[in-house]
Amino acid sequence: MKMEKLKQKMKINNLPEVFLKAQPVLQALEDAGFEAYFVGGCVRDLLLDRHIHDVDIATSAYPEEVKKTFAKSIDTGIQHGTVTVLYGGEAYEITTFRTESGYQDFRRPDKVTFVQNLEEDLKRRDFTINTLAMNLSGEIVDLFDGLGDLQKKVIKAVGVAEDRFHEDALRMMRAVRFMSQLNFALEEKTEAAIADNHVLLSKISVERIREELVKLALGPNSQEAFDKFIDTGLSGECPGLAGQEEKLRVFTQLKGRITDEAVFWALLALIINLPVNKVTSFMRTWKNSNAMGQEAKAIVTAFDQVTMGQVSNWDLFVFGQNALTKALEAAALLGQPVSSQSLLDRYAALPIKDKGELAVDGGWLIKKGVKPSPALGDLLDRALKGVVLGQVANDEESLAAFLDL
Ligand SMILES: Nc1ccn([C@@H]2O[C@H](COP(=O)(O)OP(=O)(O)OP(=O)(O)O)[C@@H](O)[C@H]2O)c(=O)n1
Ligand SMILES: [Mg+2]
């Protein structure tokens, strides 16, 4: 990407495809007599050469006027001034310049007020790096020195930090999440304001906090971000983490990067010394899906076994490939001495990896004269164990002999 700095104005040449595709949308709004800009995360990520997942547009047009300008639109958040426009097979969120006032509950504005200019809109946004806007010709509008802070690599609240966090307390989590994802530092006053206001996080839904925490954990700079998450008191406002500050510091000393969400949850449970039988309920307090809860529990179970040393082939079979590899990943991150390769080799050498691969089933046993009964289940278990442990070949004849049928 080419950037030119002209009369204090930065212009991006050779815009990536996502923006080129969206340009006609901006053009249509301008042709209809309105102002329109690309705003927020997409401009930030463009300048950082990061992947751009969606392109957001801010405009002076009112929602009704936006709808009139395009053939296809959906009223996604019309009460907040957002209309989703479908154009060229893509969906664009177009939001009228707005300001939000009266945040009684620290999480959503009591009312949205439309404003006439871009500056009014940008100044109620969270961080300077998220206030950048770009016009149709690729010129960057930088009213709050977002470019300077991108260069300095700092997360800095727009204006008075405390006000921004009172408007939306989730922004405190966003601050540490961006630190991790972008490998940025936290500006001093912004950090102090989080430390002063961390209790407001309790007003935010667990789901929204969870989403930010997972992004933080999976980011490349998670170690420093975890440090701030703990230092500022944010961690103490999270489900099950109050008073666990010292243990949570382990996250600042991991031996590498967490690359999987379930591994993160398993690590969290392990680090706060949660007994295996508490993992599912802990996962529920974080409003995780049952599937994620079960996966985390399976990883913790496998971890406990592999780090204790005694792992039979039957154990390996029960863990399964997913829980085993992720438990080994967790062990490596925690610097636990585990002979991962030999466990993986042993797993790979198991005669079967799944119950479904067993050459016989209940129907076969019944044909062999076994009555449907609990004993039938026991026989199947014996067959499965025999095959997994290599005591019998996985074919009908060998299994019939093995089970004395
Ligand atoms: N609590 C929030 C959430 C969002 N924003 C503003 O809305 C933009 C878009 O929000 P969102 O998509 O949630 O975040 P992004 O910054 O785009 O980051 P991501 O990469 O996660 O989408 C942000 O850039 C920021 O300007 C804000 O001020 N306060
Ligand atoms: Mg975004």
mmCIF file of N, CA and C in Angstrom, residues 287-398:
data_model
loop_
_atom_site.group_PDB
_atom_site.id
_atom_site.type_symbol
_atom_site.label_atom_id
_atom_site.label_comp_id
_atom_site.label_asym_id
_atom_site.label_seq_id
_atom_site.Cartn_x
_atom_site.Cartn_y
_atom_site.Cartn_z
ATOM 1 N N LYS A 287 -20.970 -18.088 30.606
ATOM 2 C CA LYS A 287 -21.962 -18.202 29.524
ATOM 3 C C LYS A 287 -21.360 -18.800 28.250
ATOM 4 N N ASN A 288 -20.438 -19.735 28.459
ATOM 5 C CA ASN A 288 -19.897 -20.463 27.310
ATOM 6 C C ASN A 288 -20.905 -21.509 26.841
ATOM 7 N N SER A 289 -20.792 -21.957 25.615
ATOM 8 C CA SER A 289 -21.668 -23.022 25.117
ATOM 9 C C SER A 289 -21.336 -24.321 25.854
ATOM 10 N N ASN A 290 -22.297 -25.266 25.861
ATOM 11 C CA ASN A 290 -22.027 -26.560 26.480
ATOM 12 C C ASN A 290 -20.856 -27.246 25.801
ATOM 13 N N ALA A 291 -20.790 -27.112 24.472
ATOM 14 C CA ALA A 291 -19.704 -27.757 23.723
ATOM 15 C C ALA A 291 -18.352 -27.223 24.188
ATOM 16 N N MET A 292 -18.251 -25.896 24.364
ATOM 17 C CA MET A 292 -16.984 -25.310 24.806
ATOM 18 C C MET A 292 -16.669 -25.764 26.232
ATOM 19 N N GLY A 293 -17.715 -25.852 27.067
ATOM 20 C CA GLY A 293 -17.532 -26.312 28.441
ATOM 21 C C GLY A 293 -16.993 -27.729 28.487
ATOM 22 N N GLN A 294 -17.566 -28.594 27.648
ATOM 23 C CA GLN A 294 -17.124 -29.987 27.641
ATOM 24 C C GLN A 294 -15.709 -30.118 27.101
ATOM 25 N N GLU A 295 -15.414 -29.324 26.100
ATOM 26 C CA GLU A 295 -14.070 -29.394 25.517
ATOM 27 C C GLU A 295 -13.026 -28.960 26.545
ATOM 28 N N ALA A 296 -13.314 -27.861 27.238
ATOM 29 C CA ALA A 296 -12.364 -27.377 28.251
ATOM 30 C C ALA A 296 -12.170 -28.438 29.331
ATOM 31 N N LYS A 297 -13.263 -29.064 29.748
ATOM 32 C CA LYS A 297 -13.173 -30.093 30.784
ATOM 33 C C LYS A 297 -12.338 -31.288 30.297
ATOM 34 N N ALA A 298 -12.555 -31.682 29.042
ATOM 35 C CA ALA A 298 -11.795 -32.813 28.491
ATOM 36 C C ALA A 298 -10.302 -32.476 28.449
ATOM 37 N N ILE A 299 -9.982 -31.244 28.133
ATOM 38 C CA ILE A 299 -8.566 -30.843 28.075
ATOM 39 C C ILE A 299 -7.948 -30.865 29.472
ATOM 40 N N VAL A 300 -8.700 -30.322 30.449
ATOM 41 C CA VAL A 300 -8.194 -30.314 31.827
ATOM 42 C C VAL A 300 -7.977 -31.749 32.320
ATOM 43 N N THR A 301 -8.929 -32.632 32.020
ATOM 44 C CA THR A 301 -8.816 -34.036 32.431
ATOM 45 C C THR A 301 -7.558 -34.664 31.829
ATOM 46 N N ALA A 302 -7.382 -34.466 30.530
ATOM 47 C CA ALA A 302 -6.207 -35.035 29.849
ATOM 48 C C ALA A 302 -4.926 -34.415 30.411
ATOM 49 N N PHE A 303 -4.963 -33.119 30.654
ATOM 50 C CA PHE A 303 -3.786 -32.423 31.198
ATOM 51 C C PHE A 303 -3.371 -33.036 32.532
ATOM 52 N N ASP A 304 -4.344 -33.206 33.419
ATOM 53 C CA ASP A 304 -4.031 -33.762 34.744
ATOM 54 C C ASP A 304 -3.323 -35.103 34.605
ATOM 55 N N GLN A 305 -3.816 -35.929 33.683
ATOM 56 C CA GLN A 305 -3.227 -37.270 33.511
ATOM 57 C C GLN A 305 -1.844 -37.200 32.893
ATOM 58 N N VAL A 306 -1.718 -36.449 31.808
ATOM 59 C CA VAL A 306 -0.408 -36.450 31.125
ATOM 60 C C VAL A 306 0.670 -35.804 31.989
ATOM 61 N N THR A 307 0.294 -34.855 32.832
ATOM 62 C CA THR A 307 1.330 -34.233 33.668
ATOM 63 C C THR A 307 1.626 -35.083 34.896
ATOM 64 N N MET A 308 0.738 -36.041 35.212
ATOM 65 C CA MET A 308 1.044 -36.942 36.327
ATOM 66 C C MET A 308 1.880 -38.129 35.877
ATOM 67 N N GLY A 309 1.926 -38.338 34.560
ATOM 68 C CA GLY A 309 2.878 -39.323 34.057
ATOM 69 C C GLY A 309 2.319 -40.685 33.672
ATOM 70 N N GLN A 310 1.317 -41.174 34.379
ATOM 71 C CA GLN A 310 0.801 -42.508 34.099
ATOM 72 C C GLN A 310 -0.320 -42.457 33.082
ATOM 73 N N VAL A 311 0.008 -42.696 31.832
ATOM 74 C CA VAL A 311 -1.031 -42.636 30.807
ATOM 75 C C VAL A 311 -1.058 -43.955 30.037
ATOM 76 N N SER A 312 -2.157 -44.684 30.165
ATOM 77 C CA SER A 312 -2.276 -45.953 29.441
ATOM 78 C C SER A 312 -2.795 -45.681 28.030
ATOM 79 N N ASN A 313 -2.697 -46.693 27.165
ATOM 80 C CA ASN A 313 -3.239 -46.527 25.818
ATOM 81 C C ASN A 313 -4.753 -46.317 25.858
ATOM 82 N N TRP A 314 -5.374 -46.948 26.859
ATOM 83 C CA TRP A 314 -6.821 -46.754 27.013
ATOM 84 C C TRP A 314 -7.126 -45.285 27.341
ATOM 85 N N ASP A 315 -6.319 -44.696 28.237
ATOM 86 C CA ASP A 315 -6.489 -43.263 28.549
ATOM 87 C C ASP A 315 -6.388 -42.433 27.270
ATOM 88 N N LEU A 316 -5.370 -42.739 26.464
ATOM 89 C CA LEU A 316 -5.155 -41.961 25.230
ATOM 90 C C LEU A 316 -6.382 -42.039 24.331
ATOM 91 N N PHE A 317 -6.936 -43.275 24.233
ATOM 92 C CA PHE A 317 -8.126 -43.483 23.417
ATOM 93 C C PHE A 317 -9.286 -42.647 23.952
ATOM 94 N N VAL A 318 -9.463 -42.649 25.279
ATOM 95 C CA VAL A 318 -10.574 -41.899 25.893
ATOM 96 C C VAL A 318 -10.392 -40.384 25.689
ATOM 97 N N PHE A 319 -9.169 -39.896 25.829
ATOM 98 C CA PHE A 319 -8.948 -38.456 25.599
ATOM 99 C C PHE A 319 -9.363 -38.078 24.181
ATOM 100 N N GLY A 320 -8.928 -38.885 23.230
ATOM 101 C CA GLY A 320 -9.145 -38.539 21.828
ATOM 102 C C GLY A 320 -8.090 -37.539 21.375
ATOM 103 N N GLN A 321 -7.958 -37.447 20.072
ATOM 104 C CA GLN A 321 -6.918 -36.599 19.467
ATOM 105 C C GLN A 321 -7.006 -35.136 19.901
ATOM 106 N N ASN A 322 -8.233 -34.587 19.880
ATOM 107 C CA ASN A 322 -8.397 -33.158 20.159
ATOM 108 C C ASN A 322 -7.966 -32.794 21.576
ATOM 109 N N ALA A 323 -8.535 -33.491 22.585
ATOM 110 C CA ALA A 323 -8.203 -33.159 23.973
ATOM 111 C C ALA A 323 -6.733 -33.447 24.250
ATOM 112 N N LEU A 324 -6.207 -34.531 23.654
ATOM 113 C CA LEU A 324 -4.804 -34.868 23.894
ATOM 114 C C LEU A 324 -3.881 -33.766 23.360
ATOM 115 N N THR A 325 -4.060 -33.391 22.083
ATOM 116 C CA THR A 325 -3.149 -32.373 21.519
ATOM 117 C C THR A 325 -3.283 -31.045 22.265
ATOM 118 N N LYS A 326 -4.517 -30.704 22.628
ATOM 119 C CA LYS A 326 -4.693 -29.425 23.319
ATOM 120 C C LYS A 326 -4.149 -29.465 24.747
ATOM 121 N N ALA A 327 -4.245 -30.613 25.407
ATOM 122 C CA ALA A 327 -3.670 -30.744 26.752
ATOM 123 C C ALA A 327 -2.147 -30.621 26.668
ATOM 124 N N LEU A 328 -1.574 -31.200 25.614
ATOM 125 C CA LEU A 328 -0.119 -31.110 25.445
ATOM 126 C C LEU A 328 0.296 -29.671 25.150
ATOM 127 N N GLU A 329 -0.559 -28.978 24.399
ATOM 128 C CA GLU A 329 -0.302 -27.566 24.107
ATOM 129 C C GLU A 329 -0.324 -26.768 25.416
ATOM 130 N N ALA A 330 -1.331 -27.038 26.248
ATOM 131 C CA ALA A 330 -1.438 -26.336 27.533
ATOM 132 C C ALA A 330 -0.214 -26.634 28.404
ATOM 133 N N ALA A 331 0.215 -27.889 28.413
ATOM 134 C CA ALA A 331 1.375 -28.270 29.224
ATOM 135 C C ALA A 331 2.628 -27.536 28.742
ATOM 136 N N ALA A 332 2.777 -27.445 27.415
ATOM 137 C CA ALA A 332 3.948 -26.755 26.857
ATOM 138 C C ALA A 332 3.912 -25.272 27.247
ATOM 139 N N LEU A 333 2.734 -24.651 27.164
ATOM 140 C CA LEU A 333 2.622 -23.232 27.508
ATOM 141 C C LEU A 333 2.950 -22.986 28.978
ATOM 142 N N LEU A 334 2.624 -23.957 29.814
ATOM 143 C CA LEU A 334 2.896 -23.808 31.248
ATOM 144 C C LEU A 334 4.289 -24.305 31.614
ATOM 145 N N GLY A 335 5.035 -24.763 30.613
ATOM 146 C CA GLY A 335 6.404 -25.224 30.853
ATOM 147 C C GLY A 335 6.469 -26.522 31.641
ATOM 148 N N GLN A 336 5.437 -27.336 31.536
ATOM 149 C CA GLN A 336 5.425 -28.630 32.248
ATOM 150 C C GLN A 336 6.188 -29.665 31.433
ATOM 151 N N PRO A 337 7.073 -30.407 32.077
ATOM 152 C CA PRO A 337 7.836 -31.400 31.323
ATOM 153 C C PRO A 337 6.965 -32.619 30.983
ATOM 154 N N VAL A 338 6.592 -32.728 29.739
ATOM 155 C CA VAL A 338 5.753 -33.842 29.296
ATOM 156 C C VAL A 338 6.377 -34.377 28.016
ATOM 157 N N SER A 339 6.467 -35.715 27.906
ATOM 158 C CA SER A 339 7.060 -36.259 26.674
ATOM 159 C C SER A 339 5.981 -36.338 25.596
ATOM 160 N N SER A 340 5.668 -35.175 25.063
ATOM 161 C CA SER A 340 4.565 -35.029 24.110
ATOM 162 C C SER A 340 4.702 -35.940 22.913
ATOM 163 N N GLN A 341 5.920 -35.965 22.332
ATOM 164 C CA GLN A 341 6.062 -36.718 21.093
ATOM 165 C C GLN A 341 5.758 -38.193 21.293
ATOM 166 N N SER A 342 6.234 -38.751 22.399
ATOM 167 C CA SER A 342 6.003 -40.188 22.589
ATOM 168 C C SER A 342 4.522 -40.456 22.826
ATOM 169 N N LEU A 343 3.828 -39.539 23.514
ATOM 170 C CA LEU A 343 2.378 -39.717 23.706
ATOM 171 C C LEU A 343 1.652 -39.629 22.367
ATOM 172 N N LEU A 344 2.057 -38.674 21.539
ATOM 173 C CA LEU A 344 1.408 -38.526 20.225
ATOM 174 C C LEU A 344 1.695 -39.744 19.343
ATOM 175 N N ASP A 345 2.931 -40.250 19.420
ATOM 176 C CA ASP A 345 3.275 -41.447 18.649
ATOM 177 C C ASP A 345 2.433 -42.634 19.108
ATOM 178 N N ARG A 346 2.318 -42.754 20.434
ATOM 179 C CA ARG A 346 1.510 -43.866 20.952
ATOM 180 C C ARG A 346 0.058 -43.713 20.528
ATOM 181 N N TYR A 347 -0.433 -42.498 20.547
ATOM 182 C CA TYR A 347 -1.824 -42.269 20.113
ATOM 183 C C TYR A 347 -1.980 -42.674 18.642
ATOM 184 N N ALA A 348 -1.024 -42.222 17.827
ATOM 185 C CA ALA A 348 -1.105 -42.506 16.383
ATOM 186 C C ALA A 348 -1.092 -44.012 16.114
ATOM 187 N N ALA A 349 -0.426 -44.760 17.006
ATOM 188 C CA ALA A 349 -0.304 -46.208 16.795
ATOM 189 C C ALA A 349 -1.491 -47.009 17.332
ATOM 190 N N LEU A 350 -2.459 -46.343 17.967
ATOM 191 C CA LEU A 350 -3.625 -47.089 18.476
ATOM 192 C C LEU A 350 -4.329 -47.786 17.313
ATOM 193 N N PRO A 351 -4.763 -49.039 17.517
ATOM 194 C CA PRO A 351 -5.402 -49.785 16.419
ATOM 195 C C PRO A 351 -6.672 -49.085 15.916
ATOM 196 N N ILE A 352 -7.445 -48.525 16.818
ATOM 197 C CA ILE A 352 -8.604 -47.723 16.389
ATOM 198 C C ILE A 352 -8.629 -46.439 17.217
ATOM 199 N N LYS A 353 -9.254 -45.399 16.653
ATOM 200 C CA LYS A 353 -9.272 -44.103 17.338
ATOM 201 C C LYS A 353 -10.673 -43.757 17.842
ATOM 202 N N ASP A 354 -11.658 -44.546 17.376
ATOM 203 C CA ASP A 354 -13.037 -44.195 17.689
ATOM 204 C C ASP A 354 -13.846 -45.474 17.842
ATOM 205 N N LYS A 355 -14.831 -45.424 18.742
ATOM 206 C CA LYS A 355 -15.715 -46.567 18.993
ATOM 207 C C LYS A 355 -16.351 -47.072 17.687
ATOM 208 N N GLY A 356 -16.678 -46.156 16.802
ATOM 209 C CA GLY A 356 -17.321 -46.504 15.535
ATOM 210 C C GLY A 356 -16.468 -47.399 14.644
ATOM 211 N N GLU A 357 -15.175 -47.443 14.920
ATOM 212 C CA GLU A 357 -14.281 -48.263 14.088
ATOM 213 C C GLU A 357 -14.248 -49.720 14.529
ATOM 214 N N LEU A 358 -14.885 -50.028 15.663
ATOM 215 C CA LEU A 358 -14.909 -51.404 16.150
ATOM 216 C C LEU A 358 -15.636 -52.287 15.129
ATOM 217 N N ALA A 359 -15.073 -53.470 14.840
ATOM 218 C CA ALA A 359 -15.624 -54.333 13.776
ATOM 219 C C ALA A 359 -16.978 -54.939 14.137
ATOM 220 N N VAL A 360 -17.339 -54.892 15.429
ATOM 221 C CA VAL A 360 -18.630 -55.479 15.826
ATOM 222 C C VAL A 360 -19.460 -54.449 16.576
ATOM 223 N N ASP A 361 -20.787 -54.739 16.630
ATOM 224 C CA ASP A 361 -21.656 -53.844 17.394
ATOM 225 C C ASP A 361 -22.738 -54.655 18.110
ATOM 226 N N GLY A 362 -23.682 -53.966 18.730
ATOM 227 C CA GLY A 362 -24.724 -54.646 19.491
ATOM 228 C C GLY A 362 -25.516 -55.632 18.649
ATOM 229 N N GLY A 363 -25.832 -55.243 17.418
ATOM 230 C CA GLY A 363 -26.606 -56.109 16.518
ATOM 231 C C GLY A 363 -25.886 -57.429 16.275
ATOM 232 N N TRP A 364 -24.597 -57.331 16.098
ATOM 233 C CA TRP A 364 -23.782 -58.541 15.859
ATOM 234 C C TRP A 364 -23.830 -59.463 17.082
ATOM 235 N N LEU A 365 -23.729 -58.872 18.273
ATOM 236 C CA LEU A 365 -23.771 -59.667 19.507
ATOM 237 C C LEU A 365 -25.113 -60.396 19.622
ATOM 238 N N ILE A 366 -26.219 -59.696 19.284
ATOM 239 C CA ILE A 366 -27.544 -60.314 19.365
ATOM 240 C C ILE A 366 -27.635 -61.482 18.383
ATOM 241 N N LYS A 367 -27.110 -61.261 17.184
ATOM 242 C CA LYS A 367 -27.098 -62.360 16.197
ATOM 243 C C LYS A 367 -26.318 -63.555 16.707
ATOM 244 N N LYS A 368 -25.307 -63.255 17.525
ATOM 245 C CA LYS A 368 -24.490 -64.336 18.103
ATOM 246 C C LYS A 368 -25.185 -64.986 19.301
ATOM 247 N N GLY A 369 -26.428 -64.544 19.607
ATOM 248 C CA GLY A 369 -27.192 -65.188 20.671
ATOM 249 C C GLY A 369 -27.175 -64.481 22.012
ATOM 250 N N VAL A 370 -26.523 -63.305 22.084
ATOM 251 C CA VAL A 370 -26.517 -62.561 23.354
ATOM 252 C C VAL A 370 -27.862 -61.839 23.497
ATOM 253 N N LYS A 371 -28.479 -61.964 24.678
ATOM 254 C CA LYS A 371 -29.773 -61.296 24.900
ATOM 255 C C LYS A 371 -29.525 -59.805 25.158
ATOM 256 N N PRO A 372 -30.426 -58.963 24.639
ATOM 257 C CA PRO A 372 -30.288 -57.528 24.964
ATOM 258 C C PRO A 372 -30.348 -57.360 26.489
ATOM 259 N N SER A 373 -29.292 -56.904 27.086
ATOM 260 C CA SER A 373 -29.190 -56.793 28.552
ATOM 261 C C SER A 373 -27.963 -55.946 28.873
ATOM 262 N N PRO A 374 -27.806 -55.564 30.145
ATOM 263 C CA PRO A 374 -26.587 -54.821 30.502
ATOM 264 C C PRO A 374 -25.330 -55.622 30.171
ATOM 265 N N ALA A 375 -25.433 -56.922 30.219
ATOM 266 C CA ALA A 375 -24.270 -57.763 29.920
ATOM 267 C C ALA A 375 -23.780 -57.529 28.491
ATOM 268 N N LEU A 376 -24.712 -57.176 27.610
ATOM 269 C CA LEU A 376 -24.347 -56.908 26.213
ATOM 270 C C LEU A 376 -23.421 -55.685 26.140
ATOM 271 N N GLY A 377 -23.775 -54.681 26.915
ATOM 272 C CA GLY A 377 -22.923 -53.482 26.974
ATOM 273 C C GLY A 377 -21.546 -53.823 27.508
ATOM 274 N N ASP A 378 -21.504 -54.679 28.521
ATOM 275 C CA ASP A 378 -20.214 -55.073 29.095
ATOM 276 C C ASP A 378 -19.352 -55.784 28.063
ATOM 277 N N LEU A 379 -20.009 -56.655 27.283
ATOM 278 C CA LEU A 379 -19.262 -57.385 26.246
ATOM 279 C C LEU A 379 -18.671 -56.423 25.218
ATOM 280 N N LEU A 380 -19.489 -55.451 24.826
ATOM 281 C CA LEU A 380 -18.998 -54.463 23.849
ATOM 282 C C LEU A 380 -17.809 -53.691 24.408
ATOM 283 N N ASP A 381 -17.905 -53.322 25.683
ATOM 284 C CA ASP A 381 -16.800 -52.609 26.328
ATOM 285 C C ASP A 381 -15.527 -53.443 26.333
ATOM 286 N N ARG A 382 -15.721 -54.756 26.619
ATOM 287 C CA ARG A 382 -14.546 -55.640 26.648
ATOM 288 C C ARG A 382 -13.914 -55.736 25.260
ATOM 289 N N ALA A 383 -14.794 -55.811 24.266
ATOM 290 C CA ALA A 383 -14.289 -55.897 22.887
ATOM 291 C C ALA A 383 -13.506 -54.625 22.538
ATOM 292 N N LEU A 384 -14.094 -53.505 22.894
ATOM 293 C CA LEU A 384 -13.454 -52.214 22.573
ATOM 294 C C LEU A 384 -12.096 -52.109 23.260
ATOM 295 N N LYS A 385 -12.077 -52.390 24.537
ATOM 296 C CA LYS A 385 -10.818 -52.310 25.294
ATOM 297 C C LYS A 385 -9.780 -53.270 24.730
ATOM 298 N N GLY A 386 -10.234 -54.487 24.409
ATOM 299 C CA GLY A 386 -9.327 -55.494 23.866
ATOM 300 C C GLY A 386 -8.668 -55.009 22.586
ATOM 301 N N VAL A 387 -9.480 -54.398 21.714
ATOM 302 C CA VAL A 387 -8.942 -53.914 20.431
ATOM 303 C C VAL A 387 -8.006 -52.728 20.671
ATOM 304 N N VAL A 388 -8.455 -51.779 21.473
ATOM 305 C CA VAL A 388 -7.635 -50.580 21.728
ATOM 306 C C VAL A 388 -6.289 -50.973 22.327
ATOM 307 N N LEU A 389 -6.306 -51.928 23.256
ATOM 308 C CA LEU A 389 -5.068 -52.304 23.939
ATOM 309 C C LEU A 389 -4.251 -53.321 23.147
ATOM 310 N N GLY A 390 -4.741 -53.678 21.944
ATOM 311 C CA GLY A 390 -3.974 -54.574 21.088
ATOM 312 C C GLY A 390 -4.014 -56.028 21.541
ATOM 313 N N GLN A 391 -4.998 -56.389 22.378
ATOM 314 C CA GLN A 391 -5.085 -57.778 22.864
ATOM 315 C C GLN A 391 -5.783 -58.676 21.863
ATOM 316 N N VAL A 392 -6.520 -58.081 20.945
ATOM 317 C CA VAL A 392 -7.259 -58.863 19.963
ATOM 318 C C VAL A 392 -7.342 -58.049 18.663
ATOM 319 N N ALA A 393 -7.347 -58.777 17.536
ATOM 320 C CA ALA A 393 -7.449 -58.096 16.244
ATOM 321 C C ALA A 393 -8.884 -57.588 16.060
ATOM 322 N N ASN A 394 -9.036 -56.549 15.292
ATOM 323 C CA ASN A 394 -10.348 -55.932 15.118
ATOM 324 C C ASN A 394 -11.101 -56.580 13.948
ATOM 325 N N ASP A 395 -11.445 -57.880 14.117
ATOM 326 C CA ASP A 395 -12.307 -58.517 13.116
ATOM 327 C C ASP A 395 -13.266 -59.451 13.836
ATOM 328 N N GLU A 396 -14.362 -59.818 13.166
ATOM 329 C CA GLU A 396 -15.438 -60.560 13.817
ATOM 330 C C GLU A 396 -14.960 -61.892 14.407
ATOM 331 N N GLU A 397 -14.186 -62.616 13.608
ATOM 332 C CA GLU A 397 -13.740 -63.940 14.043
ATOM 333 C C GLU A 397 -12.891 -63.852 15.319
ATOM 334 N N SER A 398 -11.903 -62.970 15.297
ATOM 335 C CA SER A 398 -11.032 -62.825 16.465
ATOM 336 C C SER A 398 -11.828 -62.361 17.677
#
